[in-house]
Coordinates of C-alpha atoms and ligand atoms in Angstrom, one line a residue:
X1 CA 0.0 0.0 0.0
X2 CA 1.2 3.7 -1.4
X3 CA 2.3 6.2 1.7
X4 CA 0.8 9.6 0.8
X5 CA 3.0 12.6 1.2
X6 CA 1.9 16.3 0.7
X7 CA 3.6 19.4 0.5
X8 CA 0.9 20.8 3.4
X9 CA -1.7 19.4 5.3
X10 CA -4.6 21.5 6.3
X11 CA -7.3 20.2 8.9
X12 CA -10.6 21.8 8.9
X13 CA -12.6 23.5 6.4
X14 CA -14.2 26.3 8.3
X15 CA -12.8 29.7 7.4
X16 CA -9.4 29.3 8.3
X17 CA -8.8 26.3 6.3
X18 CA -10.7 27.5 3.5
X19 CA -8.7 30.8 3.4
X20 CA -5.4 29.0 3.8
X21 CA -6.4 27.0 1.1
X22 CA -7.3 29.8 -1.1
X23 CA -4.0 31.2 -0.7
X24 CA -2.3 28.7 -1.0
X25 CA -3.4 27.9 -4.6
X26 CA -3.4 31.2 -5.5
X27 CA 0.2 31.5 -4.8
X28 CA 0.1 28.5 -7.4
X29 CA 1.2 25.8 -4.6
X30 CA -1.1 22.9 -5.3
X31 CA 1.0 20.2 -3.4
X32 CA -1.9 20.0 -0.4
X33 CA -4.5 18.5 0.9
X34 CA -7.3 19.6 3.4
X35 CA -9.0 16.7 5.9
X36 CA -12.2 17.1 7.0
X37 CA -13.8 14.9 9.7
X38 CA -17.2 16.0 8.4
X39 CA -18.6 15.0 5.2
X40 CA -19.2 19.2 4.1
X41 CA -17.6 22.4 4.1
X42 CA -18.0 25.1 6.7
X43 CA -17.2 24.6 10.4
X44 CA -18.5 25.9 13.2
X45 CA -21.3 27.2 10.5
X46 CA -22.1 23.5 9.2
X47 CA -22.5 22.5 12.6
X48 CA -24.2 25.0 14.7
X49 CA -27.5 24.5 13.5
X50 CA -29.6 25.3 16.5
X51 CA -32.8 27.3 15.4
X52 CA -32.1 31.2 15.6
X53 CA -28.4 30.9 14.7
X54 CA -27.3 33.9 13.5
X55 CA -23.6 35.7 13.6
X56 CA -23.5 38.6 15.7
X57 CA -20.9 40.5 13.4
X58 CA -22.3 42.2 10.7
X59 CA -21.9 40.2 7.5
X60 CA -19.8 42.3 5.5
X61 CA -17.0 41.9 7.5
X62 CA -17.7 38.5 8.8
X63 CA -16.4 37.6 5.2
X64 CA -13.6 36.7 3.2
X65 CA -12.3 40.4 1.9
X66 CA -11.2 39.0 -1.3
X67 CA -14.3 37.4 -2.0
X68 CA -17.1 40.0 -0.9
X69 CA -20.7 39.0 -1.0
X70 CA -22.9 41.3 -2.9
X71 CA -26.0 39.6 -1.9
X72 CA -26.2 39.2 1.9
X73 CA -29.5 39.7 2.9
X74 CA -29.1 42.0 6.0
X75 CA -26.6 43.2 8.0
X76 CA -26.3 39.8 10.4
X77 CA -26.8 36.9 8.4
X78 CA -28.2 33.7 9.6
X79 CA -26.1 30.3 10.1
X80 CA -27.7 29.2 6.4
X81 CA -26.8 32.2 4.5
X82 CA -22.9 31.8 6.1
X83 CA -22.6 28.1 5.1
X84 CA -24.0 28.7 1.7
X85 CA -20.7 31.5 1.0
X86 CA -18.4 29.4 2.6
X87 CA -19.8 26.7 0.5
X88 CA -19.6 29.1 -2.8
X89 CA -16.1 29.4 -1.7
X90 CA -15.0 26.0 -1.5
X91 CA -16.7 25.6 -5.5
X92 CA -15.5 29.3 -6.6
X93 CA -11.6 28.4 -6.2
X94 CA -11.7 25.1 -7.0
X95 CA -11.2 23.6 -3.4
X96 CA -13.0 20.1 -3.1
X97 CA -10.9 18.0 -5.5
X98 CA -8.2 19.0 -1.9
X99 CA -11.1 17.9 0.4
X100 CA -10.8 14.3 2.0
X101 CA -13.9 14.0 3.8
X102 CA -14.7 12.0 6.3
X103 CA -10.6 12.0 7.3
X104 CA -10.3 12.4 11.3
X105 CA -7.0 13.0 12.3
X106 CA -6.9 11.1 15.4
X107 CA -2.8 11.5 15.8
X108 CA 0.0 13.5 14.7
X109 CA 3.6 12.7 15.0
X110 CA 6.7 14.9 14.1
X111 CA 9.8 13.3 12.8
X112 CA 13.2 15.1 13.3
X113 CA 15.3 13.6 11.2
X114 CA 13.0 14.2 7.9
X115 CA 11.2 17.3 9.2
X116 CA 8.0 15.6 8.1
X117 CA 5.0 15.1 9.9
X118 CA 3.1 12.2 9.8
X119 CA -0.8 12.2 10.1
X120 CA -2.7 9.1 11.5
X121 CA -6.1 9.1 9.7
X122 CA -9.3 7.1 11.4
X123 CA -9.6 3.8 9.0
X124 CA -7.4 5.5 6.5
X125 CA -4.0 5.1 5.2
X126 CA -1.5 8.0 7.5
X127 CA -0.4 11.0 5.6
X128 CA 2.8 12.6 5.5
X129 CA 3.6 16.2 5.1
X130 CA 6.0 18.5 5.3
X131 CA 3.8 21.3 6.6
X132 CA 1.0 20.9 9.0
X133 CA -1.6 23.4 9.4
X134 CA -4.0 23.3 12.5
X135 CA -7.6 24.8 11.2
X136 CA -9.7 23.0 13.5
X137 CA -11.0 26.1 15.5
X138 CA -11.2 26.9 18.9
X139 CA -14.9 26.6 19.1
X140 CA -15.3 22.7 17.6
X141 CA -15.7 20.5 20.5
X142 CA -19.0 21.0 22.8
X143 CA -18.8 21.3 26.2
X144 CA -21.2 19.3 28.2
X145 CA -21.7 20.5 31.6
X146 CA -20.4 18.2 34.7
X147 CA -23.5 18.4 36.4
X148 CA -23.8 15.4 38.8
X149 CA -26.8 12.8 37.3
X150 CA -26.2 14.1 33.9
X151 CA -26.5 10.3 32.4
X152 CA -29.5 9.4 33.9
X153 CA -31.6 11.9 32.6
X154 CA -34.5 9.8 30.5
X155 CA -35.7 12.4 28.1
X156 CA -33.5 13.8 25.0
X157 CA -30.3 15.8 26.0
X158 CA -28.2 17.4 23.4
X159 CA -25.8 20.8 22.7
X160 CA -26.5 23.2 20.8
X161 CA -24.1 22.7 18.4
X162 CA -25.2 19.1 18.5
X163 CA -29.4 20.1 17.7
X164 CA -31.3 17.3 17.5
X165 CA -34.2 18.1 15.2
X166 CA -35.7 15.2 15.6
X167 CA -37.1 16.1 18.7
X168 CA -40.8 17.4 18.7
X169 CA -40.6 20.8 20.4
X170 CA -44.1 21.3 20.2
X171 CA -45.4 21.8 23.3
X172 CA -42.5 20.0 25.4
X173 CA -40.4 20.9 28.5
X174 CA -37.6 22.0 27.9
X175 CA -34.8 23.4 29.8
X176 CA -31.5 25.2 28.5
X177 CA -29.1 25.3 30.5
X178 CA -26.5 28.5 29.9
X179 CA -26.8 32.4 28.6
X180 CA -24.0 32.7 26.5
X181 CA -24.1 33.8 22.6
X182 CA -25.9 30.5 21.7
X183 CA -28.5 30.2 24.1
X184 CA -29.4 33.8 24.1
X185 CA -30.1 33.0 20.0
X186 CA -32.1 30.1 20.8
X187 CA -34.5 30.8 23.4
X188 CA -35.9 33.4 21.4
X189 CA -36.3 30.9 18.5
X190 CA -37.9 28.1 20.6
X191 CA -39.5 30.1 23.1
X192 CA -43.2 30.5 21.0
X193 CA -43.4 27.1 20.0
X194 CA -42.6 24.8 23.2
X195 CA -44.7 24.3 26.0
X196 CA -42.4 25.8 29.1
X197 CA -38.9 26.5 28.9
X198 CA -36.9 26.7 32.1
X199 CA -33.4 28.5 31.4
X200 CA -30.9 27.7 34.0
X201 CA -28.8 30.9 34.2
X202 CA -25.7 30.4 36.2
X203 CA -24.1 34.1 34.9
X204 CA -26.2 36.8 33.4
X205 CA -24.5 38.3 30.6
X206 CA -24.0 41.8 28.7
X207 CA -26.1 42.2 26.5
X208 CA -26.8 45.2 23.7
X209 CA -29.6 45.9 21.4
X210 CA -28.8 44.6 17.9
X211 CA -28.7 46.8 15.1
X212 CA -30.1 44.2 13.0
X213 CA -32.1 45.3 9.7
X214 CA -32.5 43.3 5.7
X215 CA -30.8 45.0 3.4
X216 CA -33.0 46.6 0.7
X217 CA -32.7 45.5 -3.3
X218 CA -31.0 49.1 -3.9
X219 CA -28.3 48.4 -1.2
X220 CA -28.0 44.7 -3.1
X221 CA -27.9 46.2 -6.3
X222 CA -25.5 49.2 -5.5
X223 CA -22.7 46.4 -3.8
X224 CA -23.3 44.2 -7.1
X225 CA -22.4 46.8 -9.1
X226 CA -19.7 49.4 -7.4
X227 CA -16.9 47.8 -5.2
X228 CA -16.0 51.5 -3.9
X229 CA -19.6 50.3 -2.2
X230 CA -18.5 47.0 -0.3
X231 CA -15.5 48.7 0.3
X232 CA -16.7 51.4 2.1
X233 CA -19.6 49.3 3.7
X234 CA -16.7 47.0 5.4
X235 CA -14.3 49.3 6.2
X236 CA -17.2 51.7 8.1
X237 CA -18.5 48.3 10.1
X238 CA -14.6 47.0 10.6
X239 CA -14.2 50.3 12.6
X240 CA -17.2 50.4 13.9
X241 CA -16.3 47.6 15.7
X242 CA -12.5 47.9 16.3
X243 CA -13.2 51.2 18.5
X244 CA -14.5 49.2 21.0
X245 CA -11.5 47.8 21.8
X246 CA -10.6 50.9 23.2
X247 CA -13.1 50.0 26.5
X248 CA -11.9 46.6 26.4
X249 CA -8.2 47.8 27.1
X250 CA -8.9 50.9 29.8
X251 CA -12.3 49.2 31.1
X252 CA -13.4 52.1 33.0
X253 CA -14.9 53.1 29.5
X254 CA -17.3 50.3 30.0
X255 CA -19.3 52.3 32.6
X256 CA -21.2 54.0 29.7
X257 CA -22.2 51.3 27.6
X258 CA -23.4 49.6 30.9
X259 CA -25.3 52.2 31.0
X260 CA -27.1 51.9 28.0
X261 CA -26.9 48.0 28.7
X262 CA -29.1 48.8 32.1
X263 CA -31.3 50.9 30.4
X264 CA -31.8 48.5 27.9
X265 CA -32.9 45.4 30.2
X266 CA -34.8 48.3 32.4
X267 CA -36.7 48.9 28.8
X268 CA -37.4 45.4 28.0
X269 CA -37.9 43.8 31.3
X270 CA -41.1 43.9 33.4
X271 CA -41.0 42.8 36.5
X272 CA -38.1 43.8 38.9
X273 CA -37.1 41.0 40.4
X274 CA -36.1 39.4 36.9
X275 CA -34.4 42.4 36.2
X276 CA -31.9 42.1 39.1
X277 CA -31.6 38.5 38.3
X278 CA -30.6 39.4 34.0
X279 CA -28.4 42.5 35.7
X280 CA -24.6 41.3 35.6
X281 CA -22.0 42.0 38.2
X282 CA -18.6 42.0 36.5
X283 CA -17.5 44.7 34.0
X284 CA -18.8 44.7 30.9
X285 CA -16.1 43.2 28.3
X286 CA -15.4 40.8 30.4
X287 CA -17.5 38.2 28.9
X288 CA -18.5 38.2 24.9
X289 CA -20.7 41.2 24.9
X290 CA -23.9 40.0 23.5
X291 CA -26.3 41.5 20.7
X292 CA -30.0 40.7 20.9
X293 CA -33.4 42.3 20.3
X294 CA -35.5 39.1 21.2
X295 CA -33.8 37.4 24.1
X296 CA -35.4 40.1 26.8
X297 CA -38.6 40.1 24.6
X298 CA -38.7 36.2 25.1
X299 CA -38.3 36.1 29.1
X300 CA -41.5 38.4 29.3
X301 CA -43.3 35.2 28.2
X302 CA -45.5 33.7 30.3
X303 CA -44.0 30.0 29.5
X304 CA -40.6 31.2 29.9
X305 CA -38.8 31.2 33.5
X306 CA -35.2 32.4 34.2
X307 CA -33.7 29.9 36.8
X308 CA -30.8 31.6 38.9
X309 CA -31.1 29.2 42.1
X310 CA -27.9 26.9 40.7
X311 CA -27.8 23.8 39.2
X312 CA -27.2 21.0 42.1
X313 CA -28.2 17.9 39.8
X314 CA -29.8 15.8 37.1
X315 CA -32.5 13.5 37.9
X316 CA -34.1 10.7 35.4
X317 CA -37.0 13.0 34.9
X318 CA -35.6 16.8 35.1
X319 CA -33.2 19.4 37.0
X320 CA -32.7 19.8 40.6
X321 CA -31.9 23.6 41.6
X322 CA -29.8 24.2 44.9
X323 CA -33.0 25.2 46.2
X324 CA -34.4 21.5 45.6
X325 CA -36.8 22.2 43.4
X326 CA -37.3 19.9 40.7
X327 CA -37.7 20.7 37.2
X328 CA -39.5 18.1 35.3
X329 CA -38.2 18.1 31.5
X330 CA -38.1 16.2 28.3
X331 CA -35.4 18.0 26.9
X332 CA -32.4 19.2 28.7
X333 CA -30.6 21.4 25.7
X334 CA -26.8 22.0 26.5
X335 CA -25.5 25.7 25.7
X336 CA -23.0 25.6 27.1
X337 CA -19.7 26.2 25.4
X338 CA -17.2 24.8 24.0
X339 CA -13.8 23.0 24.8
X340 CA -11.2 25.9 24.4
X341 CA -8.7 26.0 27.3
X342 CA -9.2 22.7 28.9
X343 CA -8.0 20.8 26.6
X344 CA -6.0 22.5 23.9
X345 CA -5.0 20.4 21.3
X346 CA -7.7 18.5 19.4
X347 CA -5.8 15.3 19.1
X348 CA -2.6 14.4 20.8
X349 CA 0.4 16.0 18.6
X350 CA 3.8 14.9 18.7
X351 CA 6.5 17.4 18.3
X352 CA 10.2 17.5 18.6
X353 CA 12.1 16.2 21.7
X354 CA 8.8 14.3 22.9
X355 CA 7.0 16.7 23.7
X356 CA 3.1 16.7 23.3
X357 CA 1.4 19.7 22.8
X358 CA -1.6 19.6 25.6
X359 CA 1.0 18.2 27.9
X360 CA 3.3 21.4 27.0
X361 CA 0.0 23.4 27.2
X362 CA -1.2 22.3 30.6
X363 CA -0.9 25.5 32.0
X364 CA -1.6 27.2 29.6
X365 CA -1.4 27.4 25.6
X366 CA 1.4 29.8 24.4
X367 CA 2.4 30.4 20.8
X368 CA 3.8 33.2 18.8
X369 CA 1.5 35.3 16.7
X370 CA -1.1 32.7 17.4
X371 CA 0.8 31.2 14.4
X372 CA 3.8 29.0 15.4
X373 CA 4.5 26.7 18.8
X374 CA 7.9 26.2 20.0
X375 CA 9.1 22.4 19.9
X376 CA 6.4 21.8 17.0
X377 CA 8.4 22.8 14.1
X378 CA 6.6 23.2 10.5
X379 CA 3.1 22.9 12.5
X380 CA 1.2 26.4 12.1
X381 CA -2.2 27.3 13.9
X382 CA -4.6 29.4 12.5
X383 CA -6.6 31.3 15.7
X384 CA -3.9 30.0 17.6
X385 CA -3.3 31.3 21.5
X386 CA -3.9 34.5 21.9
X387 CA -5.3 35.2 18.6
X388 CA -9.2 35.7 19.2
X389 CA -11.2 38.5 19.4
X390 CA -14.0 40.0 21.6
X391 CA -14.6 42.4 19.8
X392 CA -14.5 42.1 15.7
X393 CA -14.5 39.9 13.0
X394 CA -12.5 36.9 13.7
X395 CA -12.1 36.6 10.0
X396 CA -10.2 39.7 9.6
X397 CA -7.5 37.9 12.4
X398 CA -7.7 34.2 10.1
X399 CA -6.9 36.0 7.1
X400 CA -3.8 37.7 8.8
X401 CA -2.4 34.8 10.1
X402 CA -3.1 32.9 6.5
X403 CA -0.6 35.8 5.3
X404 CA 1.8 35.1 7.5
X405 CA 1.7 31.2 6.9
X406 CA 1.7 31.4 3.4
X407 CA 4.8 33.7 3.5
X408 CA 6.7 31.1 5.8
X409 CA 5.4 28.1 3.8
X410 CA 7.0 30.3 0.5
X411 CA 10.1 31.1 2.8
X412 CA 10.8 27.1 2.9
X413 CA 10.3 26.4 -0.3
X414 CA 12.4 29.3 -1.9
X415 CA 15.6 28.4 0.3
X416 CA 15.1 24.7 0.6
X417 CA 14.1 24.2 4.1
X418 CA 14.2 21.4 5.9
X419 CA 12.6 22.5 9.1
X420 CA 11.3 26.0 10.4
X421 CA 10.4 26.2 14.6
X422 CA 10.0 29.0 16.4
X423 CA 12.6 30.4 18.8
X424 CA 12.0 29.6 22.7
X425 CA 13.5 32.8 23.3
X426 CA 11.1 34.5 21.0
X427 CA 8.1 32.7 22.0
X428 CA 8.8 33.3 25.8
X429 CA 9.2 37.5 24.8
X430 CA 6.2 37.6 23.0
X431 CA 4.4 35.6 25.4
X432 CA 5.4 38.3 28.4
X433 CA 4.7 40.8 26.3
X434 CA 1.0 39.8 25.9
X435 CA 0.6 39.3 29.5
X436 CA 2.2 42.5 30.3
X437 CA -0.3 44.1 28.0
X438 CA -3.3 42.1 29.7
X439 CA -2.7 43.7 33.4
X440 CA -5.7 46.4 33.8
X441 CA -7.8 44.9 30.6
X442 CA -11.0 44.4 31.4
X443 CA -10.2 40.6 30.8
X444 CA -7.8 40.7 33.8
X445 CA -9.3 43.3 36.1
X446 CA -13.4 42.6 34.9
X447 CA -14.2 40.1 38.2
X448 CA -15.4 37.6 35.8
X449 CA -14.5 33.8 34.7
X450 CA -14.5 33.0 30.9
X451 CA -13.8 30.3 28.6
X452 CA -11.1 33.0 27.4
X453 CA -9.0 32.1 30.3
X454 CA -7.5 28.6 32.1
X455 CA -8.8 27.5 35.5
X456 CA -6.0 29.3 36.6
X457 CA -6.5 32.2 35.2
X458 CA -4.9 32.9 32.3
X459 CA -5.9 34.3 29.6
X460 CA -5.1 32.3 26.6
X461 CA -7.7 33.0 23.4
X462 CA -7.4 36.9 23.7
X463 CA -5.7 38.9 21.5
X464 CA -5.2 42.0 23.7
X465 CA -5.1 44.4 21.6
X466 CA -6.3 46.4 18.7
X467 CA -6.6 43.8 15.6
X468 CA -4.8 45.9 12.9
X469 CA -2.0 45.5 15.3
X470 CA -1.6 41.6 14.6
X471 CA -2.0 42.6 11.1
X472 CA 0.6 44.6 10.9
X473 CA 3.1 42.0 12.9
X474 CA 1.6 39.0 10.3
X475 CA 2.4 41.1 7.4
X476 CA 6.3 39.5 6.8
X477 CA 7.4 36.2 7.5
X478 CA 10.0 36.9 10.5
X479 CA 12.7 34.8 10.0
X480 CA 15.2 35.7 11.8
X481 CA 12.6 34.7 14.7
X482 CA 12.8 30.7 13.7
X483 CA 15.4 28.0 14.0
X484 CA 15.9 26.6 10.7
X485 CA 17.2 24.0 9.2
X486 CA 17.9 23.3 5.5
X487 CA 17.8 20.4 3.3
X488 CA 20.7 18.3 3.1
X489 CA 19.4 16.5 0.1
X490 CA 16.8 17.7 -1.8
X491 CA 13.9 17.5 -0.8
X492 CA 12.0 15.2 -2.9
X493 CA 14.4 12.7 -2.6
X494 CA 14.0 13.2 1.6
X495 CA 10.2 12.5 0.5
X496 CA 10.9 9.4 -1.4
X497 CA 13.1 7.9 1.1
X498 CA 10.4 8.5 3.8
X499 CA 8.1 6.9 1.7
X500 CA 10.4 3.9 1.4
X501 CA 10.7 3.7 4.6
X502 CA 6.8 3.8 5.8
X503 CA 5.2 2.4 2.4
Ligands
LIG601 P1 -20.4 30.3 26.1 O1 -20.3 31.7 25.7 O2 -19.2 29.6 26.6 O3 -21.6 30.2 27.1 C1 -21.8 29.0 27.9 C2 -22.9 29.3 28.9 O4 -23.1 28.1 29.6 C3 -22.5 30.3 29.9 O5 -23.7 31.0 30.2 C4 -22.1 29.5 31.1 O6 -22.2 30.1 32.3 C5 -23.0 28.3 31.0 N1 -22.5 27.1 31.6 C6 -21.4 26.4 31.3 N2 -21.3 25.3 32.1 C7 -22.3 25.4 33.0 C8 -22.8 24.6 34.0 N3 -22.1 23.5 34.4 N4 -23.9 24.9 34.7 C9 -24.5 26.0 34.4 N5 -24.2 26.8 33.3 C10 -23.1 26.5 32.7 O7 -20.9 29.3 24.9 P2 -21.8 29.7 23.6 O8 -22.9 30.5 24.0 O9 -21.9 28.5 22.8 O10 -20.7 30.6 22.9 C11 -19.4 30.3 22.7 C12 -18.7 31.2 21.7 O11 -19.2 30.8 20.4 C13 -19.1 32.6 21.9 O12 -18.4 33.3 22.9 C14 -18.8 33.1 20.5 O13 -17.4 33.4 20.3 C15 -19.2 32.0 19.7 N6 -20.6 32.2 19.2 C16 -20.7 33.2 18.3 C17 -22.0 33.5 17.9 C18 -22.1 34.6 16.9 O14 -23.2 35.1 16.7 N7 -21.0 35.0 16.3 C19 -23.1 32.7 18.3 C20 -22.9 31.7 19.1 C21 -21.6 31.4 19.6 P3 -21.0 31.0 32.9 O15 -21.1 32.3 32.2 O16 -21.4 31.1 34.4 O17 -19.8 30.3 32.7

């Protein structure tokens, strides 16, 4: 049996993979190949199918800048409308003859002496590459809640980025357990057509009117037909958003749009004691800030109750509150995050010197540039540490990073490289550098606990900073910030003699 050996690997085909795939042809490298557990395009937007899914940052930015989308039909587009383009993308540039579906990487394991890594496939022959890029996202495994009793509920449990739509929500009990970005989509979806929902709020968070509205057929026609008009409609939203930064880095800002954020639940909330219950504590900024105009509109309902009595177990027929009441369900609906901190890497991942990456992540995942890992040489990560946003379009931060990978990628083949890993030294700098920079950030000083940081407290998802400036640090490959090492032999012959010796 043949080994297969590629220039690149790329795992995932949500936007990062797509983009770095996109690039990478462009820049007429074809020597790749993207795995993709699933049997479709898209990511988190292929699987988050929960009713009300929606992105909360306005669509012409939440895309691709050199593939703008004319015809998105209002300002936040639903989960549908975001597969479909990254779908369009995928067929546009030519992508799925790259696409291995149905190819779960459940191991990868670098070798020194080659400089190739070598990708163990579920039932599939391994693959071998010289570069491995990590696209998986941060937001691809659920998170179900460790709530004692949690397998012996009877009735139909499931996460939100899990939906089961086979189950009849007609009428039902359901219960949702978790307010983040998710849940605050769904309840407003499901809320009118079950029987009583029971949301089990353990933090209330921030959350902001939505300036949501369709776009009309002249706004449609007039981005089909003058770039100067996409242009202008994404560079006025990007900076729309980017100022806001500015509160999440001197937090004392955030009293205002508290403010407004009071106001708002004082506005939309009728009875006083739910108010105090949906009011947060921490700084705003601290968590995701939310945008919604239904979810305050929905816990008016009569069939809706906000549970903030704690969670103290599951029970075969329901949810027992700390105050031992027992909530009888059918459904229990997980929203409740995803696995980001706890455990880093998505499948173990050999580097140099034996090291593992969540073993060398246990406290903590550190990178540099959200990009490159030291001891994992040729491995790049796309939204790697310290690479997400709270603020803007993650997409602006994927296509940066896809920059900066292609230009190393170019680097190796242009001299011959054998091996590229970034410099301890470096990493280390950069890494007290970002946690200088996170001291008095409303991340750090907020009085809050997020998936953005360990259970130790540190914070590593955040960018913190404005994201034009990881742009500008992605814009050049930095070299001089790698160990590398060239190619004795050529490099095709170092392929062929790793294929004899695993074929
Ligand atoms: P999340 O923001 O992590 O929220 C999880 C919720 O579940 C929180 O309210 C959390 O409470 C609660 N929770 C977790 N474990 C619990 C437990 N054992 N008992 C009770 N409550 C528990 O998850 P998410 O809503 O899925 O959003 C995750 C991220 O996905 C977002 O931050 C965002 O980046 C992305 N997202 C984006 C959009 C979009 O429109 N762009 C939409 C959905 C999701 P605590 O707050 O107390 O921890």
């Amino acid at each position: 049996m043949g080994t297969d050996i590629k220039g690149v690997a790329i795992i995932g085909t949500g936007f990062s993979g797509l983009a770095m795939a996109i690039r990478l042809k462009k820049a007429g490298l074809e020597d790749f190949v993207i795995l993709e557990q699933s049997n479709d395009v898209g990511g988190t937007w292929r699987d988050n199918t929960y009713p009300g899914a929606a992105c909360d940052v306005p669509s012409h930015v939440y895309s691709f800048s050199f593939e703008p989308n004319p015809h998105w039909t209002s300002k936040f587009s639903p989960q549908k409308e975001i597969l479909r383009y990254l779908q369009h993308c995928a067929e546009k540039y030519g992508l799925r003859p790259f696409i291995r579906f149905g190819s779960r990487v459940q191991e990868a394991r670098y070798d020194s002496e080659s400089g190739l890594w070598t990708l163990s496939i579920e039932g599939r022959e391994p693959l071998i590459c010289r570069q491995f890029v990590l696209a998986s996202g941060g937001l691809s495994r659920p998170s179900y809640p460790k709530i004692p009793g949690i397998d012996t509920f009877k009735g139909a449990l499931f996460h939100s980025a899990r939906w089961n739509h086979s189950f009849p929500l007609d009428k039902s009990r359901v219960g949702v357990i978790g307010t983040g970005a998710s849940s605050i989509q769904i309840v407003p979806a499901i809320a009118p057509q079950v029987g009583k929902l029971s949301l089990f709020q353990r933090t209330p968070a921030w959350i902001m009117p939505k300036p949501e509205r369709r776009y009309t057929n002249f706004e449609k026609i007039l981005f089909e037909r003058f770039a100067l008009a996409r242009y202008l409609a994404r560079k006025i939203l990007y900076w729309q958003f980017e100022l806001k930064a500015i509160g999440l880095l001197k937090p004392i800002l955030m009293r205002i749009p508290e403010k407004d954020a009071k106001a708002f639940i004082d506005r939309e909330i009728e009875s006083p004691e739910l108010r105090a219950k949906l009011t947060p504590s921490y700084t705003m900024g601290c968590k995701r800030v939310l945008l919604s105009n239904e979810f305050y509109k929905a816990l008016n309902r009569e069939n809706v109750e906000v549970v903030g009595e704690g969670i103290e177990r599951i029970t075969e027929r329901g949810i027992v509150t700390r105050d031992g009441r027992e909530h009888i369900l059918d459904a229990i609906i997980c929203a409740t995050g995803f696995q980001v901190t706890e455990h880093s890497a998505p499948f173990p991942i050999h580097g140099s010197e034996g090291r593992e990456l969540s073993k060398q992540w246990s406290e903590g995942a550190e990178g540099y540039l959200g990009v490159s890992i030291t001891g994992f040489p040729n491995l790049f990560t796309i939204v790697g540490p310290n690479s997400g946003l709270g603020h803007n379009s993650i997409v602006f931060m994927i296509e940066a990073q896809v920059n900066y990978i292609l230009k190393a990628i170019q680097f190796t083949k242009q001299k011959n490289v054998k091996s590229i890993e970034v410099k301890p030294e470096v990493q280390d700098r950069y890494n007290k550098d970002l946690s200088k920079r996170f001291t008095n950030t409303v991340w750090s000083v907020g009085k809050c606990d997020s998936w953005y940081k360990t259970a130790s407290g540190k914070n590593t998802t955040i960018f913190p900073g404005f994201s034009f400036e990881l742009r500008m640090k992605t814009r050049r490959f930095h070299a001089f910030a790698y160990k590398v090492e060239f190619e004795g032999v050529s490099a095709k012959s170092r392929l062929q003699e790793k294929m004899l010796r695993v074929g």
